[in-house]
Amino acid sequence: MPKNKRPQPRKSATPPEEKEEVLSQALSSLALALSEREEDEDALRASEREFQRLLRRYLNQQKDEILYGAIELARDEDIGAYQLLRSAIEDAACTQLLTRENAPPMEIDAFAIPLFVHSRGGLVQAETFQDEAAYSALLASFSEAGLESPRARLVLVQHAYDADEAIRIGYSQMHAMAREAAASLTDKKMREAPALQRSIAGWAPSAFGPEDEAMELRFLLGFSLKRADDPFYQVPQDEAAADAWFATRMQRYQAWTEKAAPLLRRCLASAGRSLELNFLYQDHFFSARRQALAERGTLALIAELGAAARSHGGPVHVRIAPAEAQGEVVLRAALYGGDQLLASSNRPFDLGDDLQEAVEDLRDALGTQGITDIRVEEGGQE
């Protein structure tokens, strides 16, 4: 008669957060291998395929915790791997290749145009995008100005995202939004767009009074659908030719801002309101957002330090150093009158940026406030 065996104890399940940490580490390690390029060519190609497969998988599965965790690990381990990984994730989130049987491959790209809006009293969300004629003309202006191919199809979200809304959009959500935009541009029937609808959370409450001079950061979000092989978007391989290509596009963009400004004023406010618009450069969503938040930080910094310098009235100098504040890397500018600290302000800084260039930008910005004694020091923590 067989004896009853004691049941084997169950293996304890690995907590989800530990699994995510392991997967983040694996993705970060792949980025490091691709950044260092010490493997042979066959191994590098295999690593690149696996790397891209994992990016698509985690975006489709909405595993942002893994993606952001991998970026954080890479940031602490190797700047080259960090830059490669973040750029690859952002590109994968904003750009998707669409294939259909018996049809050429198509590509959908998400882009953003940040702008600073100066007004009296601030913008009113309920007044925005009420002028359909202005919106239609604004949409058409992209191809008319040579920013998009004449064969591309374009959609511009009829909403000006504020900074808080833009910050809340993560990689997986943008990936889903691009997919929804592609469906709306290719299918004749109306489709729901839950990721896009979720991104429009509403502006943060305004602190401006009716007569206050207001400056607000807003983002236009658009999606461009085109053939993947459209020569309009092909950047030359030669470095000098590529530089000339981008310089020409910048000229077209600057010309476009002059034509688009009156149309956009009609989209952002009711008739009769005076708005001044300052455009930043069009780029894919995450790069444009990073650029705009850094510029907003610079403007806030020079306003705060300029006011403190004027209040002090005597000789001042500024000490600039990389620092860490609330887990984020910043450039900290501290204003001193002699040995007395008068004011301190932080500007966002990314480890992928050029430190010397960022310091020179701050130096130029502070010079507009009459602050010319700038000293660069070693970093610290808050």
Coordinates of C-alpha atoms in Angstrom, one line a residue:
M1 CA 0.0 0.0 0.0
P2 CA 1.6 3.3 -1.1
K3 CA 2.5 5.7 1.6
N4 CA 1.1 9.3 1.4
K5 CA 3.9 11.7 0.6
R6 CA 4.2 14.9 2.4
P7 CA 3.2 17.8 0.0
Q8 CA 6.1 19.8 -1.2
P9 CA 6.1 23.4 0.2
R10 CA 5.1 26.0 -2.4
K11 CA 7.8 28.2 -3.6
S12 CA 7.1 31.8 -2.6
A13 CA 6.1 34.0 -5.5
T14 CA 8.5 36.8 -6.4
P15 CA 6.9 40.1 -5.5
P16 CA 6.0 42.1 -8.7
E17 CA 8.3 45.0 -7.7
E18 CA 11.3 42.6 -7.6
K19 CA 10.4 41.2 -11.0
E20 CA 10.2 44.7 -12.4
E21 CA 13.6 45.5 -10.9
V22 CA 15.2 42.5 -12.6
L23 CA 13.6 43.3 -15.9
S24 CA 14.8 47.0 -15.6
Q25 CA 18.3 45.8 -14.8
A26 CA 18.3 43.5 -17.9
L27 CA 17.1 46.4 -20.2
S28 CA 19.7 48.7 -18.7
S29 CA 22.5 46.1 -19.2
L30 CA 21.4 45.8 -22.9
A31 CA 21.7 49.5 -23.3
L32 CA 25.2 49.5 -21.7
A33 CA 26.3 46.7 -24.1
L34 CA 25.0 48.7 -27.1
S35 CA 26.6 51.9 -25.9
E36 CA 30.0 50.3 -25.3
R37 CA 29.9 48.2 -28.5
E38 CA 32.5 45.8 -27.3
E39 CA 30.7 42.7 -28.6
D40 CA 31.3 41.4 -32.1
E41 CA 28.9 42.5 -34.9
D42 CA 26.7 39.4 -34.8
A43 CA 26.3 39.8 -31.0
L44 CA 25.6 43.5 -31.4
R45 CA 22.9 42.9 -34.0
A46 CA 21.3 40.3 -31.8
S47 CA 21.4 42.6 -28.8
E48 CA 19.8 45.4 -30.8
R49 CA 17.0 43.1 -32.0
E50 CA 16.3 42.0 -28.4
F51 CA 16.5 45.6 -27.1
Q52 CA 13.9 46.8 -29.6
R53 CA 11.7 43.8 -29.0
L54 CA 11.7 44.5 -25.3
L55 CA 10.9 48.2 -25.8
R56 CA 7.9 47.4 -28.0
R57 CA 6.8 44.7 -25.5
Y58 CA 6.9 47.0 -22.4
L59 CA 5.2 49.9 -24.2
N60 CA 2.4 47.6 -25.5
Q61 CA 2.0 46.1 -22.0
Q62 CA 2.1 49.6 -20.4
K63 CA 5.0 48.6 -18.2
D64 CA 6.3 52.1 -17.6
E65 CA 7.7 51.0 -14.2
I66 CA 10.2 48.8 -16.0
L67 CA 11.1 51.5 -18.5
Y68 CA 11.6 54.3 -16.0
G69 CA 13.4 51.9 -13.7
A70 CA 15.9 51.0 -16.4
I71 CA 16.5 54.7 -17.2
E72 CA 17.2 55.4 -13.6
L73 CA 19.6 52.5 -13.3
A74 CA 21.4 53.5 -16.5
R75 CA 21.7 57.1 -15.3
D76 CA 23.6 55.9 -12.2
E77 CA 25.8 53.5 -14.1
D78 CA 26.8 55.0 -17.4
I79 CA 25.9 58.3 -19.1
G80 CA 26.3 56.8 -22.6
A81 CA 23.9 54.0 -21.8
Y82 CA 21.5 56.4 -20.1
Q83 CA 21.4 58.6 -23.2
L84 CA 21.0 55.7 -25.6
L85 CA 18.3 54.1 -23.5
R86 CA 16.2 57.2 -22.9
S87 CA 16.4 58.3 -26.5
A88 CA 15.4 54.8 -27.7
I89 CA 12.4 54.6 -25.4
E90 CA 11.2 58.1 -26.3
D91 CA 11.6 57.4 -30.0
A92 CA 9.7 54.1 -29.6
A93 CA 6.9 55.8 -27.7
C94 CA 6.5 58.6 -30.2
T95 CA 7.1 56.8 -33.5
Q96 CA 5.4 53.6 -34.7
L97 CA 5.8 51.6 -37.9
L98 CA 2.4 50.5 -39.3
T99 CA 2.2 47.6 -41.8
R100 CA -0.7 46.3 -43.7
E101 CA -1.0 43.6 -46.4
N102 CA -0.6 44.9 -49.9
A103 CA 0.2 48.4 -48.7
P104 CA 3.5 50.3 -48.2
P105 CA 4.7 50.7 -44.6
M106 CA 3.4 53.8 -42.8
E107 CA 4.9 55.7 -39.9
I108 CA 3.0 57.7 -37.2
D109 CA 5.0 60.4 -35.3
A110 CA 4.0 62.4 -32.2
F111 CA 5.4 65.9 -32.0
A112 CA 4.9 68.9 -29.7
I113 CA 5.3 72.6 -30.1
P114 CA 5.9 74.4 -26.8
L115 CA 5.1 78.1 -26.6
F116 CA 5.0 80.8 -23.9
V117 CA 1.7 82.8 -24.0
H118 CA 1.8 86.3 -22.6
S119 CA -1.6 87.8 -21.8
R120 CA -3.5 90.0 -19.3
G121 CA -5.3 87.8 -16.8
G122 CA -4.2 84.4 -18.3
L123 CA -5.8 82.0 -20.7
V124 CA -9.3 80.6 -20.2
Q125 CA -9.6 76.9 -21.2
A126 CA -13.2 77.3 -22.1
E127 CA -12.3 79.9 -24.7
T128 CA -9.7 77.8 -26.6
F129 CA -10.2 76.1 -30.0
Q130 CA -13.6 77.7 -30.6
D131 CA -12.7 79.1 -34.0
E132 CA -12.9 76.1 -36.5
A133 CA -11.8 78.2 -39.5
A134 CA -8.6 79.2 -37.6
Y135 CA -8.0 75.6 -36.5
S136 CA -8.4 74.3 -40.1
A137 CA -6.0 76.9 -41.5
L138 CA -3.5 76.2 -38.7
L139 CA -3.6 72.5 -39.5
A140 CA -3.1 73.2 -43.3
S141 CA -0.2 75.6 -42.5
F142 CA 2.2 72.7 -41.6
S143 CA 2.4 71.3 -45.1
E144 CA 2.1 74.8 -46.7
A145 CA 5.2 75.9 -44.8
G146 CA 7.1 72.8 -45.7
L147 CA 7.2 71.4 -42.1
E148 CA 5.3 68.3 -43.2
S149 CA 5.2 66.4 -46.5
P150 CA 2.4 67.3 -48.9
R151 CA 1.5 63.5 -48.8
A152 CA 1.4 63.3 -45.0
R153 CA -1.8 63.3 -43.1
L154 CA -1.8 65.4 -39.9
V155 CA -4.0 65.8 -36.8
L156 CA -3.5 68.5 -34.2
V157 CA -5.2 67.9 -30.8
Q158 CA -7.7 70.7 -30.2
H159 CA -6.3 71.4 -26.8
A160 CA -3.4 73.4 -25.5
Y161 CA -1.8 71.2 -22.8
D162 CA -0.5 73.0 -19.7
A163 CA 2.7 71.9 -18.1
D164 CA 1.1 69.6 -15.5
E165 CA -0.9 67.8 -18.2
A166 CA 2.2 67.3 -20.3
I167 CA 4.3 66.1 -17.4
R168 CA 1.7 63.4 -16.6
I169 CA 1.9 61.8 -20.0
G170 CA 4.2 58.8 -19.8
Y171 CA 5.8 56.6 -22.4
S172 CA 3.1 53.9 -22.6
Q173 CA 0.3 56.5 -22.7
M174 CA 2.0 58.4 -25.6
H175 CA 2.5 55.1 -27.4
A176 CA -1.2 54.4 -27.1
M177 CA -2.1 57.9 -28.1
A178 CA 0.0 57.6 -31.3
R179 CA -1.8 54.3 -32.1
E180 CA -5.2 56.0 -31.6
A181 CA -4.2 58.9 -33.8
A182 CA -3.1 56.5 -36.6
A183 CA -6.5 54.8 -36.4
S184 CA -8.3 58.1 -36.7
L185 CA -6.2 59.0 -39.8
T186 CA -6.7 55.7 -41.6
D187 CA -10.2 54.5 -40.6
K188 CA -13.3 56.2 -41.9
K189 CA -15.5 55.3 -39.0
M190 CA -15.2 57.1 -35.7
R191 CA -13.2 55.3 -33.0
E192 CA -12.8 56.0 -29.3
A193 CA -9.5 57.3 -28.1
P194 CA -9.3 56.7 -24.4
A195 CA -5.6 57.4 -24.0
L196 CA -5.9 60.7 -25.7
Q197 CA -9.1 61.6 -23.8
R198 CA -7.3 60.8 -20.5
S199 CA -4.4 63.1 -21.4
I200 CA -6.7 66.1 -21.4
A201 CA -7.1 66.3 -17.7
G202 CA -7.7 70.1 -17.6
W203 CA -5.5 73.0 -16.7
A204 CA -4.2 73.6 -13.2
P205 CA -6.2 76.5 -11.5
S206 CA -4.9 79.9 -12.5
A207 CA -3.5 82.3 -9.9
F208 CA -3.7 85.3 -12.1
G209 CA -6.1 88.1 -11.5
P210 CA -8.0 89.8 -14.3
E211 CA -5.4 92.6 -14.7
D212 CA -2.3 90.6 -14.0
E213 CA 0.4 90.2 -16.6
A214 CA 0.5 86.5 -17.2
M215 CA 3.1 84.2 -18.9
E216 CA 2.0 80.6 -19.3
L217 CA 3.6 77.5 -20.9
R218 CA 1.4 75.6 -23.3
F219 CA 2.0 72.7 -25.6
L220 CA 0.5 71.9 -29.0
L221 CA 0.4 68.2 -29.6
G222 CA 0.2 66.7 -33.2
F223 CA 0.5 63.5 -35.0
S224 CA 1.9 63.0 -38.5
L225 CA 1.1 59.9 -40.6
K226 CA 3.3 59.4 -43.7
R227 CA 4.9 56.7 -45.8
A228 CA 7.9 55.3 -44.0
D229 CA 10.0 55.8 -47.2
D230 CA 8.8 59.4 -47.9
P231 CA 12.0 61.2 -49.1
F232 CA 10.7 64.5 -47.6
Y233 CA 11.9 63.3 -44.1
Q234 CA 15.2 61.7 -45.1
V235 CA 18.1 63.4 -43.4
P236 CA 21.3 63.3 -45.5
Q237 CA 24.0 60.9 -44.3
D238 CA 26.8 63.4 -44.9
E239 CA 27.4 65.5 -41.7
A240 CA 27.7 68.8 -43.5
A241 CA 24.6 68.1 -45.7
A242 CA 22.7 67.1 -42.6
D243 CA 23.6 70.3 -40.8
A244 CA 22.4 72.3 -43.9
W245 CA 19.2 70.2 -43.9
F246 CA 18.4 71.0 -40.3
A247 CA 19.3 74.7 -40.8
T248 CA 16.9 75.0 -43.7
R249 CA 14.2 73.4 -41.7
M250 CA 14.8 75.8 -38.9
Q251 CA 14.3 78.7 -41.3
R252 CA 11.1 77.2 -42.5
Y253 CA 9.9 76.7 -38.9
Q254 CA 10.7 80.4 -38.0
A255 CA 8.8 81.5 -41.1
W256 CA 5.9 79.3 -40.1
T257 CA 5.7 80.8 -36.6
E258 CA 5.0 84.2 -38.1
K259 CA 2.2 82.9 -40.2
A260 CA 0.8 80.6 -37.6
A261 CA 0.8 83.1 -34.7
P262 CA -2.4 85.0 -35.7
L263 CA -4.2 81.7 -36.4
L264 CA -3.1 80.4 -33.0
R265 CA -4.2 83.5 -31.2
R266 CA -7.7 82.9 -32.6
C267 CA -7.5 79.3 -31.3
L268 CA -6.3 80.2 -27.8
A269 CA -8.6 83.1 -26.9
S270 CA -11.8 84.8 -27.8
A271 CA -11.8 87.8 -30.3
G272 CA -10.5 91.0 -28.9
R273 CA -8.0 89.5 -26.4
S274 CA -4.4 90.4 -26.9
L275 CA -1.9 87.6 -26.8
E276 CA 1.9 87.5 -27.4
L277 CA 3.3 84.1 -28.4
N278 CA 6.9 82.9 -28.1
F279 CA 7.5 79.6 -29.8
L280 CA 10.1 77.0 -28.9
Y281 CA 11.2 74.5 -31.5
Q282 CA 9.0 71.7 -32.7
D283 CA 10.3 68.2 -31.7
H284 CA 9.1 64.8 -30.7
F285 CA 6.9 65.1 -27.6
F286 CA 9.4 64.2 -24.8
S287 CA 12.3 66.2 -26.2
A288 CA 10.1 69.2 -26.7
R289 CA 8.7 68.9 -23.2
R290 CA 12.2 68.6 -21.7
Q291 CA 13.3 71.7 -23.6
A292 CA 10.3 73.7 -22.5
L293 CA 10.5 72.8 -18.8
A294 CA 14.2 73.8 -18.8
E295 CA 13.4 77.1 -20.5
R296 CA 10.6 77.8 -18.0
G297 CA 13.0 77.0 -15.2
T298 CA 15.6 79.5 -16.6
L299 CA 12.9 82.2 -16.9
A300 CA 11.8 81.7 -13.3
L301 CA 15.4 81.6 -12.1
I302 CA 16.4 84.9 -13.7
A303 CA 13.2 86.6 -12.5
E304 CA 13.8 85.5 -8.9
L305 CA 17.5 86.3 -8.8
G306 CA 17.0 89.6 -10.8
A307 CA 14.4 90.8 -8.3
A308 CA 16.7 89.9 -5.3
A309 CA 19.6 91.7 -6.9
R310 CA 17.6 94.8 -7.5
S311 CA 16.3 94.7 -3.9
H312 CA 19.8 94.3 -2.5
G313 CA 21.1 97.3 -4.5
G314 CA 24.8 96.5 -4.0
P315 CA 27.4 94.4 -5.7
V316 CA 26.3 90.7 -6.2
H317 CA 27.7 87.5 -7.6
V318 CA 26.1 84.2 -8.5
R319 CA 27.5 80.7 -7.8
I320 CA 26.3 78.0 -10.2
A321 CA 26.7 74.3 -9.5
P322 CA 25.0 71.0 -10.4
A323 CA 23.0 69.8 -7.4
E324 CA 20.3 67.2 -6.5
A325 CA 16.9 68.4 -5.4
Q326 CA 14.1 66.0 -4.6
G327 CA 15.8 63.2 -6.5
E328 CA 16.3 65.2 -9.6
V329 CA 19.5 66.8 -11.1
V330 CA 19.3 70.6 -11.3
L331 CA 21.6 73.5 -11.9
R332 CA 21.5 75.6 -8.7
A333 CA 22.2 79.3 -9.0
A334 CA 22.8 81.1 -5.7
L335 CA 22.9 84.9 -5.5
Y336 CA 25.2 86.5 -2.9
G337 CA 25.9 90.0 -1.7
G338 CA 29.4 89.5 -0.3
D339 CA 29.1 86.4 1.9
Q340 CA 25.3 86.8 2.4
L341 CA 23.0 84.4 0.5
L342 CA 20.3 86.6 -1.0
A343 CA 18.3 84.0 -3.1
S344 CA 18.7 80.6 -4.6
S345 CA 16.9 79.0 -7.6
N346 CA 17.1 75.8 -9.5
R347 CA 16.9 75.1 -13.2
P348 CA 16.2 71.5 -14.5
F349 CA 19.3 69.9 -15.9
D350 CA 19.6 66.6 -17.6
L351 CA 22.8 64.4 -17.4
G352 CA 22.6 64.0 -21.1
D353 CA 23.0 67.8 -21.6
D354 CA 26.3 69.6 -22.1
L355 CA 27.1 71.2 -18.7
Q356 CA 29.3 74.0 -20.2
E357 CA 26.6 74.9 -22.7
A358 CA 23.9 75.0 -19.9
V359 CA 26.1 77.2 -17.7
E360 CA 26.8 79.6 -20.6
D361 CA 23.0 79.8 -21.3
L362 CA 22.5 80.8 -17.6
R363 CA 25.4 83.2 -17.8
D364 CA 23.7 85.0 -20.8
A365 CA 20.3 84.9 -19.2
L366 CA 21.6 86.4 -15.9
G367 CA 23.4 89.1 -17.9
T368 CA 20.0 90.4 -19.0
Q369 CA 19.4 91.3 -15.3
G370 CA 22.8 93.0 -15.0
I371 CA 24.3 90.1 -13.1
T372 CA 27.8 89.5 -14.7
D373 CA 29.9 88.1 -11.8
I374 CA 29.2 84.3 -12.3
R375 CA 31.2 81.6 -10.6
V376 CA 31.0 77.9 -11.4
E377 CA 31.5 75.5 -8.5
E378 CA 31.4 71.8 -7.7
G379 CA 27.9 70.3 -7.1
G380 CA 26.1 69.5 -3.9
Q381 CA 22.8 68.2 -2.6
E382 CA 19.8 69.8 -1.1

